[in-house]
Amino acid sequence: MTPDLPKTEIAVIEMTNAFRKEHALSPVKADPKLTAAARAYAKLLATTGKFTHEADGKKPHQRAEAQGYRFCFVAENLAVDSNRAGFTDKGLAQEFLSGWKKSDVHRANLLMAGATDIGIGVAKVPDHPGQYVSVQMLARPESQRIAFTIENKAGFPVEYRITGKGRTLGENKSVTYRSCNPVALTFPAGARVEYEPGNGEFFIVRAAGSDRVIVDRK
């Protein structure tokens, strides 16, 4: 059996999104620039026999950038699978996904919360019956970088947490965070509210007592 490679690529995207849905994550959509980068690299790996993330002397984000993709982050998964009897389109896609799910690093890439785009490239290895290479790129564009500001007008230092990590903001101070992934923002001394800051938002903290605060979100 000889798989149809474009159909296999589509199946990889569908299975990736099904896996992300199981973990309550948003789906990723095919991006033509990432697809071009992934296909070109899959062909290079298949024809040279090399199997590393820098076989062409570039890092994944540099390959994406060379295709015109302006990135906030780029993650890359590689896979090689063989079966002399061949594969169906979905069978080959499933082999790729199964291997990635079993690896902590590759699984983490599949489940990157901030990923919005995907590119898949699948290439047949010449002179090796039933052997195929896959390159998967998961990314978020620079246009979707998140930047938000916290300003302390409480009159005393304020404690807060960014995705579980404790921080303290001094009196009359402000701080701006930039992130490629969604973050959770909480103020232990305020209402029991967990915020997911959007790009360009301001959080102004004011006193609601000697050790309590209220937060204005703008």
PDB file of C-alpha atoms in Angstrom:
ATOM      1  CA  MET A   1       0.000   0.000   0.000  1.00  0.00           C
ATOM      2  CA  THR A   2       1.232   3.434  -0.913  1.00  0.00           C
ATOM      3  CA  PRO A   3      -0.213   6.342   1.054  1.00  0.00           C
ATOM      4  CA  ASP A   4      -1.309   9.559  -0.588  1.00  0.00           C
ATOM      5  CA  LEU A   5       1.053  12.012   1.121  1.00  0.00           C
ATOM      6  CA  PRO A   6      -1.153  15.157   1.015  1.00  0.00           C
ATOM      7  CA  LYS A   7      -4.021  13.095   2.478  1.00  0.00           C
ATOM      8  CA  THR A   8      -1.659  11.765   5.136  1.00  0.00           C
ATOM      9  CA  GLU A   9      -0.711  15.337   6.025  1.00  0.00           C
ATOM     10  CA  ILE A  10      -4.391  16.246   6.414  1.00  0.00           C
ATOM     11  CA  ALA A  11      -4.909  13.200   8.632  1.00  0.00           C
ATOM     12  CA  VAL A  12      -2.004  14.262  10.859  1.00  0.00           C
ATOM     13  CA  ILE A  13      -3.630  17.661  11.360  1.00  0.00           C
ATOM     14  CA  GLU A  14      -7.015  16.080  12.128  1.00  0.00           C
ATOM     15  CA  MET A  15      -5.479  13.673  14.646  1.00  0.00           C
ATOM     16  CA  THR A  16      -3.428  16.438  16.246  1.00  0.00           C
ATOM     17  CA  ASN A  17      -6.573  18.496  16.746  1.00  0.00           C
ATOM     18  CA  ALA A  18      -8.482  15.518  18.110  1.00  0.00           C
ATOM     19  CA  PHE A  19      -5.694  15.009  20.669  1.00  0.00           C
ATOM     20  CA  ARG A  20      -5.725  18.691  21.586  1.00  0.00           C
ATOM     21  CA  LYS A  21      -9.501  18.576  22.003  1.00  0.00           C
ATOM     22  CA  GLU A  22      -9.113  15.705  24.486  1.00  0.00           C
ATOM     23  CA  HIS A  23      -7.039  18.113  26.576  1.00  0.00           C
ATOM     24  CA  ALA A  24      -9.448  21.074  26.200  1.00  0.00           C
ATOM     25  CA  LEU A  25      -7.088  22.968  23.863  1.00  0.00           C
ATOM     26  CA  SER A  26      -8.012  25.029  20.830  1.00  0.00           C
ATOM     27  CA  PRO A  27      -7.432  23.500  17.383  1.00  0.00           C
ATOM     28  CA  VAL A  28      -4.557  24.536  15.143  1.00  0.00           C
ATOM     29  CA  LYS A  29      -5.048  25.452  11.489  1.00  0.00           C
ATOM     30  CA  ALA A  30      -2.848  24.694   8.501  1.00  0.00           C
ATOM     31  CA  ASP A  31      -0.601  27.590   7.524  1.00  0.00           C
ATOM     32  CA  PRO A  32       0.811  27.580   3.970  1.00  0.00           C
ATOM     33  CA  LYS A  33       4.177  29.035   4.991  1.00  0.00           C
ATOM     34  CA  LEU A  34       4.691  26.482   7.747  1.00  0.00           C
ATOM     35  CA  THR A  35       3.523  23.753   5.372  1.00  0.00           C
ATOM     36  CA  ALA A  36       6.122  24.800   2.800  1.00  0.00           C
ATOM     37  CA  ALA A  37       8.856  24.789   5.458  1.00  0.00           C
ATOM     38  CA  ALA A  38       7.805  21.367   6.790  1.00  0.00           C
ATOM     39  CA  ARG A  39       7.570  19.771   3.339  1.00  0.00           C
ATOM     40  CA  ALA A  40      10.951  21.093   2.241  1.00  0.00           C
ATOM     41  CA  TYR A  41      12.618  19.832   5.410  1.00  0.00           C
ATOM     42  CA  ALA A  42      10.898  16.429   5.240  1.00  0.00           C
ATOM     43  CA  LYS A  43      12.222  16.021   1.686  1.00  0.00           C
ATOM     44  CA  LEU A  44      15.740  16.991   2.801  1.00  0.00           C
ATOM     45  CA  LEU A  45      15.694  14.467   5.672  1.00  0.00           C
ATOM     46  CA  ALA A  46      14.307  11.739   3.435  1.00  0.00           C
ATOM     47  CA  THR A  47      16.892  12.233   0.701  1.00  0.00           C
ATOM     48  CA  THR A  48      19.968  12.784   2.895  1.00  0.00           C
ATOM     49  CA  GLY A  49      19.278  10.161   5.565  1.00  0.00           C
ATOM     50  CA  LYS A  50      19.926  12.735   8.285  1.00  0.00           C
ATOM     51  CA  PHE A  51      17.455  12.907  11.147  1.00  0.00           C
ATOM     52  CA  THR A  52      18.058  15.917  13.360  1.00  0.00           C
ATOM     53  CA  HIS A  53      16.400  19.281  13.907  1.00  0.00           C
ATOM     54  CA  GLU A  54      19.404  21.091  12.385  1.00  0.00           C
ATOM     55  CA  ALA A  55      20.317  18.882   9.419  1.00  0.00           C
ATOM     56  CA  ASP A  56      20.377  21.941   7.153  1.00  0.00           C
ATOM     57  CA  GLY A  57      22.320  24.086   9.608  1.00  0.00           C
ATOM     58  CA  LYS A  58      19.165  25.977  10.632  1.00  0.00           C
ATOM     59  CA  LYS A  59      16.822  25.843  13.594  1.00  0.00           C
ATOM     60  CA  PRO A  60      13.072  25.231  13.112  1.00  0.00           C
ATOM     61  CA  HIS A  61      12.140  28.900  13.598  1.00  0.00           C
ATOM     62  CA  GLN A  62      14.723  29.918  10.986  1.00  0.00           C
ATOM     63  CA  ARG A  63      13.172  27.560   8.429  1.00  0.00           C
ATOM     64  CA  ALA A  64       9.734  29.016   9.191  1.00  0.00           C
ATOM     65  CA  GLU A  65      11.103  32.550   8.931  1.00  0.00           C
ATOM     66  CA  ALA A  66      12.760  31.763   5.593  1.00  0.00           C
ATOM     67  CA  GLN A  67       9.280  30.968   4.235  1.00  0.00           C
ATOM     68  CA  GLY A  68       7.982  34.344   5.454  1.00  0.00           C
ATOM     69  CA  TYR A  69       6.356  33.185   8.701  1.00  0.00           C
ATOM     70  CA  ARG A  70       6.815  35.844  11.398  1.00  0.00           C
ATOM     71  CA  PHE A  71       6.796  33.829  14.579  1.00  0.00           C
ATOM     72  CA  CYS A  72       6.160  34.259  18.253  1.00  0.00           C
ATOM     73  CA  PHE A  73       7.312  30.658  18.750  1.00  0.00           C
ATOM     74  CA  VAL A  74       7.888  27.571  16.604  1.00  0.00           C
ATOM     75  CA  ALA A  75       8.078  23.978  17.855  1.00  0.00           C
ATOM     76  CA  GLU A  76       8.989  21.004  15.691  1.00  0.00           C
ATOM     77  CA  ASN A  77       8.336  17.256  15.840  1.00  0.00           C
ATOM     78  CA  LEU A  78      10.111  14.741  13.604  1.00  0.00           C
ATOM     79  CA  ALA A  79       9.215  11.124  12.935  1.00  0.00           C
ATOM     80  CA  VAL A  80      10.322   8.254  10.711  1.00  0.00           C
ATOM     81  CA  ASP A  81       8.254   5.081  10.313  1.00  0.00           C
ATOM     82  CA  SER A  82       8.583   2.055   8.073  1.00  0.00           C
ATOM     83  CA  ASN A  83       6.528  -0.933   7.038  1.00  0.00           C
ATOM     84  CA  ARG A  84       7.470  -3.035   3.995  1.00  0.00           C
ATOM     85  CA  ALA A  85       3.792  -3.806   3.478  1.00  0.00           C
ATOM     86  CA  GLY A  86       3.134  -0.075   3.229  1.00  0.00           C
ATOM     87  CA  PHE A  87       0.593   2.160   4.949  1.00  0.00           C
ATOM     88  CA  THR A  88      -2.829   3.595   4.388  1.00  0.00           C
ATOM     89  CA  ASP A  89      -3.061   7.392   4.581  1.00  0.00           C
ATOM     90  CA  LYS A  90      -4.566   7.356   8.060  1.00  0.00           C
ATOM     91  CA  GLY A  91      -2.442   4.395   9.164  1.00  0.00           C
ATOM     92  CA  LEU A  92       0.765   6.308   8.495  1.00  0.00           C
ATOM     93  CA  ALA A  93      -0.589   9.415  10.189  1.00  0.00           C
ATOM     94  CA  GLN A  94      -1.507   7.332  13.229  1.00  0.00           C
ATOM     95  CA  GLU A  95       2.023   5.913  13.429  1.00  0.00           C
ATOM     96  CA  PHE A  96       3.461   9.405  13.521  1.00  0.00           C
ATOM     97  CA  LEU A  97       1.013  10.581  16.208  1.00  0.00           C
ATOM     98  CA  SER A  98       1.449   7.470  18.355  1.00  0.00           C
ATOM     99  CA  GLY A  99       5.207   7.986  18.509  1.00  0.00           C
ATOM    100  CA  TRP A 100       4.906  11.668  19.388  1.00  0.00           C
ATOM    101  CA  LYS A 101       2.370  10.996  22.126  1.00  0.00           C
ATOM    102  CA  LYS A 102       4.736   8.532  23.814  1.00  0.00           C
ATOM    103  CA  SER A 103       7.599  11.061  23.990  1.00  0.00           C
ATOM    104  CA  ASP A 104       7.406  13.709  26.715  1.00  0.00           C
ATOM    105  CA  VAL A 105       9.023  16.392  24.550  1.00  0.00           C
ATOM    106  CA  HIS A 106       6.957  15.694  21.429  1.00  0.00           C
ATOM    107  CA  ARG A 107       3.759  15.333  23.460  1.00  0.00           C
ATOM    108  CA  ALA A 108       4.424  18.722  25.052  1.00  0.00           C
ATOM    109  CA  ASN A 109       4.732  20.248  21.576  1.00  0.00           C
ATOM    110  CA  LEU A 110       1.412  18.706  20.505  1.00  0.00           C
ATOM    111  CA  LEU A 111      -0.220  20.230  23.591  1.00  0.00           C
ATOM    112  CA  MET A 112       1.295  23.716  23.492  1.00  0.00           C
ATOM    113  CA  ALA A 113      -1.601  25.881  24.644  1.00  0.00           C
ATOM    114  CA  GLY A 114      -0.518  28.915  22.628  1.00  0.00           C
ATOM    115  CA  ALA A 115      -0.156  27.131  19.286  1.00  0.00           C
ATOM    116  CA  THR A 116      -2.545  28.407  16.605  1.00  0.00           C
ATOM    117  CA  ASP A 117      -0.902  27.261  13.348  1.00  0.00           C
ATOM    118  CA  ILE A 118       0.476  24.003  12.006  1.00  0.00           C
ATOM    119  CA  GLY A 119       2.515  22.826   9.043  1.00  0.00           C
ATOM    120  CA  ILE A 120       2.979  19.163   8.093  1.00  0.00           C
ATOM    121  CA  GLY A 121       5.376  17.642   5.591  1.00  0.00           C
ATOM    122  CA  VAL A 122       5.583  13.930   4.735  1.00  0.00           C
ATOM    123  CA  ALA A 123       8.177  12.495   2.351  1.00  0.00           C
ATOM    124  CA  LYS A 124       9.062   8.975   1.208  1.00  0.00           C
ATOM    125  CA  VAL A 125      12.619   7.788   1.795  1.00  0.00           C
ATOM    126  CA  PRO A 126      14.117   6.745  -1.578  1.00  0.00           C
ATOM    127  CA  ASP A 127      15.212   3.114  -1.975  1.00  0.00           C
ATOM    128  CA  HIS A 128      13.660   2.151   1.383  1.00  0.00           C
ATOM    129  CA  PRO A 129      10.349   0.354   0.772  1.00  0.00           C
ATOM    130  CA  GLY A 130       7.607   1.655   3.005  1.00  0.00           C
ATOM    131  CA  GLN A 131       9.714   4.219   4.905  1.00  0.00           C
ATOM    132  CA  TYR A 132       8.460   7.773   5.429  1.00  0.00           C
ATOM    133  CA  VAL A 133       9.604  10.908   7.248  1.00  0.00           C
ATOM    134  CA  SER A 134       7.272  13.462   8.793  1.00  0.00           C
ATOM    135  CA  VAL A 135       7.980  17.012   9.943  1.00  0.00           C
ATOM    136  CA  GLN A 136       5.383  18.748  12.096  1.00  0.00           C
ATOM    137  CA  MET A 137       5.663  22.450  12.932  1.00  0.00           C
ATOM    138  CA  LEU A 138       3.408  23.995  15.593  1.00  0.00           C
ATOM    139  CA  ALA A 139       3.559  27.752  15.975  1.00  0.00           C
ATOM    140  CA  ARG A 140       2.020  31.056  16.983  1.00  0.00           C
ATOM    141  CA  PRO A 141       2.548  34.166  14.837  1.00  0.00           C
ATOM    142  CA  GLU A 142       4.185  37.334  16.129  1.00  0.00           C
ATOM    143  CA  SER A 143       0.904  39.165  15.524  1.00  0.00           C
ATOM    144  CA  GLN A 144      -0.654  37.148  18.344  1.00  0.00           C
ATOM    145  CA  ARG A 145       1.958  37.868  20.998  1.00  0.00           C
ATOM    146  CA  ILE A 146       0.249  38.804  24.282  1.00  0.00           C
ATOM    147  CA  ALA A 147       1.341  41.952  26.146  1.00  0.00           C
ATOM    148  CA  PHE A 148      -0.417  43.244  29.261  1.00  0.00           C
ATOM    149  CA  THR A 149       0.380  45.651  32.105  1.00  0.00           C
ATOM    150  CA  ILE A 150      -0.214  45.557  35.874  1.00  0.00           C
ATOM    151  CA  GLU A 151      -0.183  48.895  37.717  1.00  0.00           C
ATOM    152  CA  ASN A 152      -0.117  49.077  41.533  1.00  0.00           C
ATOM    153  CA  LYS A 153      -2.095  51.997  42.989  1.00  0.00           C
ATOM    154  CA  ALA A 154      -2.945  50.238  46.246  1.00  0.00           C
ATOM    155  CA  GLY A 155      -0.497  52.190  48.417  1.00  0.00           C
ATOM    156  CA  PHE A 156       1.355  49.051  49.501  1.00  0.00           C
ATOM    157  CA  PRO A 157       3.232  46.187  47.767  1.00  0.00           C
ATOM    158  CA  VAL A 158       0.861  43.783  46.016  1.00  0.00           C
ATOM    159  CA  GLU A 159       1.335  40.059  45.571  1.00  0.00           C
ATOM    160  CA  TYR A 160       0.091  38.312  42.449  1.00  0.00           C
ATOM    161  CA  ARG A 161       0.655  35.071  40.558  1.00  0.00           C
ATOM    162  CA  ILE A 162       1.422  34.525  36.886  1.00  0.00           C
ATOM    163  CA  THR A 163       0.501  30.979  35.888  1.00  0.00           C
ATOM    164  CA  GLY A 164       1.225  29.776  39.418  1.00  0.00           C
ATOM    165  CA  LYS A 165       4.462  31.710  39.972  1.00  0.00           C
ATOM    166  CA  GLY A 166       4.404  34.260  42.793  1.00  0.00           C
ATOM    167  CA  ARG A 167       5.441  37.858  42.196  1.00  0.00           C
ATOM    168  CA  THR A 168       5.375  41.128  44.165  1.00  0.00           C
ATOM    169  CA  LEU A 169       4.786  44.561  42.655  1.00  0.00           C
ATOM    170  CA  GLY A 170       5.999  47.542  44.664  1.00  0.00           C
ATOM    171  CA  GLU A 171       3.908  50.551  45.620  1.00  0.00           C
ATOM    172  CA  ASN A 172       3.237  52.892  42.666  1.00  0.00           C
ATOM    173  CA  LYS A 173       5.055  50.543  40.303  1.00  0.00           C
ATOM    174  CA  SER A 174       3.919  48.999  37.034  1.00  0.00           C
ATOM    175  CA  VAL A 175       5.140  46.010  35.037  1.00  0.00           C
ATOM    176  CA  THR A 176       4.444  44.803  31.510  1.00  0.00           C
ATOM    177  CA  TYR A 177       4.474  41.116  30.571  1.00  0.00           C
ATOM    178  CA  ARG A 178       4.868  39.706  27.086  1.00  0.00           C
ATOM    179  CA  SER A 179       4.036  36.088  26.360  1.00  0.00           C
ATOM    180  CA  CYS A 180       3.567  33.750  23.420  1.00  0.00           C
ATOM    181  CA  ASN A 181       1.228  31.553  25.468  1.00  0.00           C
ATOM    182  CA  PRO A 182      -1.988  32.304  27.376  1.00  0.00           C
ATOM    183  CA  VAL A 183      -1.311  33.031  31.049  1.00  0.00           C
ATOM    184  CA  ALA A 184      -3.375  32.916  34.250  1.00  0.00           C
ATOM    185  CA  LEU A 185      -3.236  36.009  36.478  1.00  0.00           C
ATOM    186  CA  THR A 186      -4.487  35.999  40.086  1.00  0.00           C
ATOM    187  CA  PHE A 187      -4.300  38.359  43.064  1.00  0.00           C
ATOM    188  CA  PRO A 188      -4.412  36.418  46.368  1.00  0.00           C
ATOM    189  CA  ALA A 189      -5.486  39.519  48.315  1.00  0.00           C
ATOM    190  CA  GLY A 190      -8.337  40.259  45.905  1.00  0.00           C
ATOM    191  CA  ALA A 191     -11.510  38.550  44.812  1.00  0.00           C
ATOM    192  CA  ARG A 192     -11.219  34.888  43.880  1.00  0.00           C
ATOM    193  CA  VAL A 193     -10.889  35.657  40.173  1.00  0.00           C
ATOM    194  CA  GLU A 194      -8.492  34.115  37.683  1.00  0.00           C
ATOM    195  CA  TYR A 195      -7.848  36.393  34.722  1.00  0.00           C
ATOM    196  CA  GLU A 196      -6.596  35.378  31.280  1.00  0.00           C
ATOM    197  CA  PRO A 197      -5.053  38.629  30.047  1.00  0.00           C
ATOM    198  CA  GLY A 198      -5.614  39.693  26.469  1.00  0.00           C
ATOM    199  CA  ASN A 199      -3.201  41.672  24.366  1.00  0.00           C
ATOM    200  CA  GLY A 200      -3.065  45.351  25.366  1.00  0.00           C
ATOM    201  CA  GLU A 201      -5.010  44.971  28.609  1.00  0.00           C
ATOM    202  CA  PHE A 202      -4.302  46.932  31.809  1.00  0.00           C
ATOM    203  CA  PHE A 203      -4.879  45.672  35.342  1.00  0.00           C
ATOM    204  CA  ILE A 204      -4.987  48.528  37.850  1.00  0.00           C
ATOM    205  CA  VAL A 205      -4.781  47.365  41.476  1.00  0.00           C
ATOM    206  CA  ARG A 206      -6.351  49.580  44.177  1.00  0.00           C
ATOM    207  CA  ALA A 207      -6.743  49.214  47.944  1.00  0.00           C
ATOM    208  CA  ALA A 208      -9.949  47.769  49.375  1.00  0.00           C
ATOM    209  CA  GLY A 209      -8.708  47.871  52.974  1.00  0.00           C
ATOM    210  CA  SER A 210      -5.387  47.562  54.783  1.00  0.00           C
ATOM    211  CA  ASP A 211      -4.494  44.295  53.129  1.00  0.00           C
ATOM    212  CA  ARG A 212      -7.156  43.744  50.445  1.00  0.00           C
ATOM    213  CA  VAL A 213      -7.277  44.893  46.840  1.00  0.00           C
ATOM    214  CA  ILE A 214      -9.680  45.341  43.978  1.00  0.00           C
ATOM    215  CA  VAL A 215      -8.656  45.069  40.360  1.00  0.00           C
ATOM    216  CA  ASP A 216      -9.853  47.269  37.516  1.00  0.00           C
ATOM    217  CA  ARG A 217      -9.445  45.558  34.155  1.00  0.00           C
ATOM    218  CA  LYS A 218      -9.210  47.853  31.135  1.00  0.00           C
TER     219      LYS A 218
END
